[in-house]
Phi, psi and omega in degrees: 000124165289151174319154188274341175239036190282325173281006185245358179278158161267172189291127184275118174220130170290109179279141205239146183269141194283148182296129166290119179277088172328307185304293212289315183295333164310294180312319185266357161294310181292298176328318184280326184294297167329309170279003182273323180280326167277354172288308193293312187300312180293318176303315194290338172283312175304320183304317198274320178306309194263327181317325172284347192279304207256332176312328185285330184305322179244004159231057196288145187287138183261118176305146157292139192300142175243132196253143180259109167317128152298142186259158163225164199279156175292347176282306187301314172310305185295321175314295189306323196289317177284308170326328197264341164305296168327327188266355184283137171299129191295128182280170189286125186295327182289320180298320183307303177309317184287311171304325172309282179322311190288317190284325184281334168296318192274349171293142172240120196258134167258117179242358180285144191267150175206123186278151194275136194253161178296340183284325177289334181281326179281335182274345186272335190282309199287334178285322175292333181297304166316324176288320151295328172289342181273315179296321182325341192269013171240359176273137172226155186263120170263126179238136170251111182258125185244144178268128189224165167252134176291190186276350160267008174068023168270120178291149184210161169265120167270155181237129173244141192244137174214159169286171173218161185230132182277110169264353184161185180207158176242197179272013183222354172210169176257125190272130177221134171260139187206203184246134191286332193304324195269354171239018165282121175085028194248155186271353175196156175240136178220146177243130175246118183288160172318124189272140188218123178315306185286332175283335189284314194290327175288315159311309176308328173301341183256310168224024189055026170243134183274000189032026176295329184243118177230162164304148179217155174226160190288129172264304166206169182214167190249112170317335201258323171278329193091003183258146190229157183230113174245170176250121178246113187302129160302340164317322190266340163269143178266167205300309167332302166308316207256337179277349189253336188265162185218147175284139159307141170256124181283114185271184182259112196250000190270341181253019186279140191233157178291160195073000178300145171294143162204169192246156155251132176236169182084243180222051178321327184248020189084006179226133186275155175073023169275161181230124189241145173230139170193214181232164169273139181260324181209137168223039177233021181268145181218157178224145178261112168246186185284133188054357176218136170255139192239147161275132180221132182275134181253137168231191175269017193257113179315143162198185180213174186297345198257001184279140159212168170151217202226143165256137177233165185257164178287016161245010165092012187263133178270133196263340200196161168228129170260108203252155178282356194280136176295342183290331198258306175280113179255317177278128181289331195247332181251163189272139167219146210240128168291153185285123174302316172318322198273344165254014189288316170295323170300308188293335167307305179293319192288321171304340173262005182088026182248141186284130198269124173297152186219131174256307174104046171235189175211103192248184192208137180274152181259111183281183188274333187284312191283335169309319178284323180270351178244008183066024187260133174326125163286153206165207166241100178304122179273094196277343144198160185239121184308138175299139170070013197276167164284348156307291180310303184304321171304322199107340180310120191249154178291151192087354186283162166231128177283126175264317180211165170215111178062046174094339184259141198287130178250122178246336183232161169298333177307302180315304195287335191269315181275356176265334187271334169284331171275007168279175177224146168319125162110340190287143181264131193222114194277116197248138174242128198227148185251133194230115175293131186272203187281325191246308187231187173266144184222134195282147174216158175242131180231125185283113177248135182259105187297130194252201186215123175290095166282000000 
């Protein structure tokens, strides 16, 4: 008897797996690897092309801090040298005596005196003018254009000018040091580089324009000294102009002495690119401004109230600024300049677009002698509290002696200035002062909100 479901079965057949084609698999593998390599190469290429464009969107580029090296006095350097010398083994005395005698034999002394002739004087003047002309490559003319109304109430553009100094550059800008008074409340600021007929004719070959006058923007200014730093975009300055100009060297003015020959550049008499020569007549004068004391050099160089510019030494280094500011320029007939070394901290902050912190006191260091003679606590004696200043608002009074700021001891005016420059606008600091009472000085704590002097 046949099986019950035999008539309903399909043909029974065993299906075998298709044999593996190793050659075809190998080709597919190689193709896949090739596509992967090609995809990676294209991705890398696209990434490299788009990265400079996309990166600023997610991580904006931050300008590198522009630093200005600070200076030290010769006395400090000598003291450091003496300290190092004390640690060295002492040399044999007999050898020193022998070397001394040998040196005396080799030394030739010229005792003949020779009068300086007019030709010698002219040679000296020519050399000073060569130095001045070289540094003039760092001098620019700054023009501030503002819109004013005439007597008929019709608007017109008026321009004021002052000299400027090229002090450095960032990754994006060329930095110019000038006076704020000429660019205050202006419509536009223009910087003109040293006009040179040869350079001008060369530039005209390219675009018919000299490219020596460019727009600039104010970075920051100091309401105390009246100095300001401008920025000129590097992308706007042609290669020919960049090859023609130079960045000025800010020298060490802390060791300047009377009688040193100096050169005045800028516009000491109101005309830019002037060169005047003379000598330092005094280095002991100081001026007290809000929060800062500055050394002022006097010279025998003629000047006027319209002049501004820089003072350089015979090495071509800038050692002082002479300004139109009434806070600085005291003499009307002879040129006076502020020590550049004492302005470097201010210039550095302005160059980086940082406001100069302001509290508003005029002070004097209470030395040991003053403390003993007048029985005044050591610190910074406040000669004047500036009207409407943060110091006055906080209750600090004329006659107080600053002892500490946020617990940090203040012994000298230099200590006060360094501490102040480490602060920022809006910071609240506790200033401890000694105030004279009926019998003795008493301590008071005043909370001051740091501001900015406009």
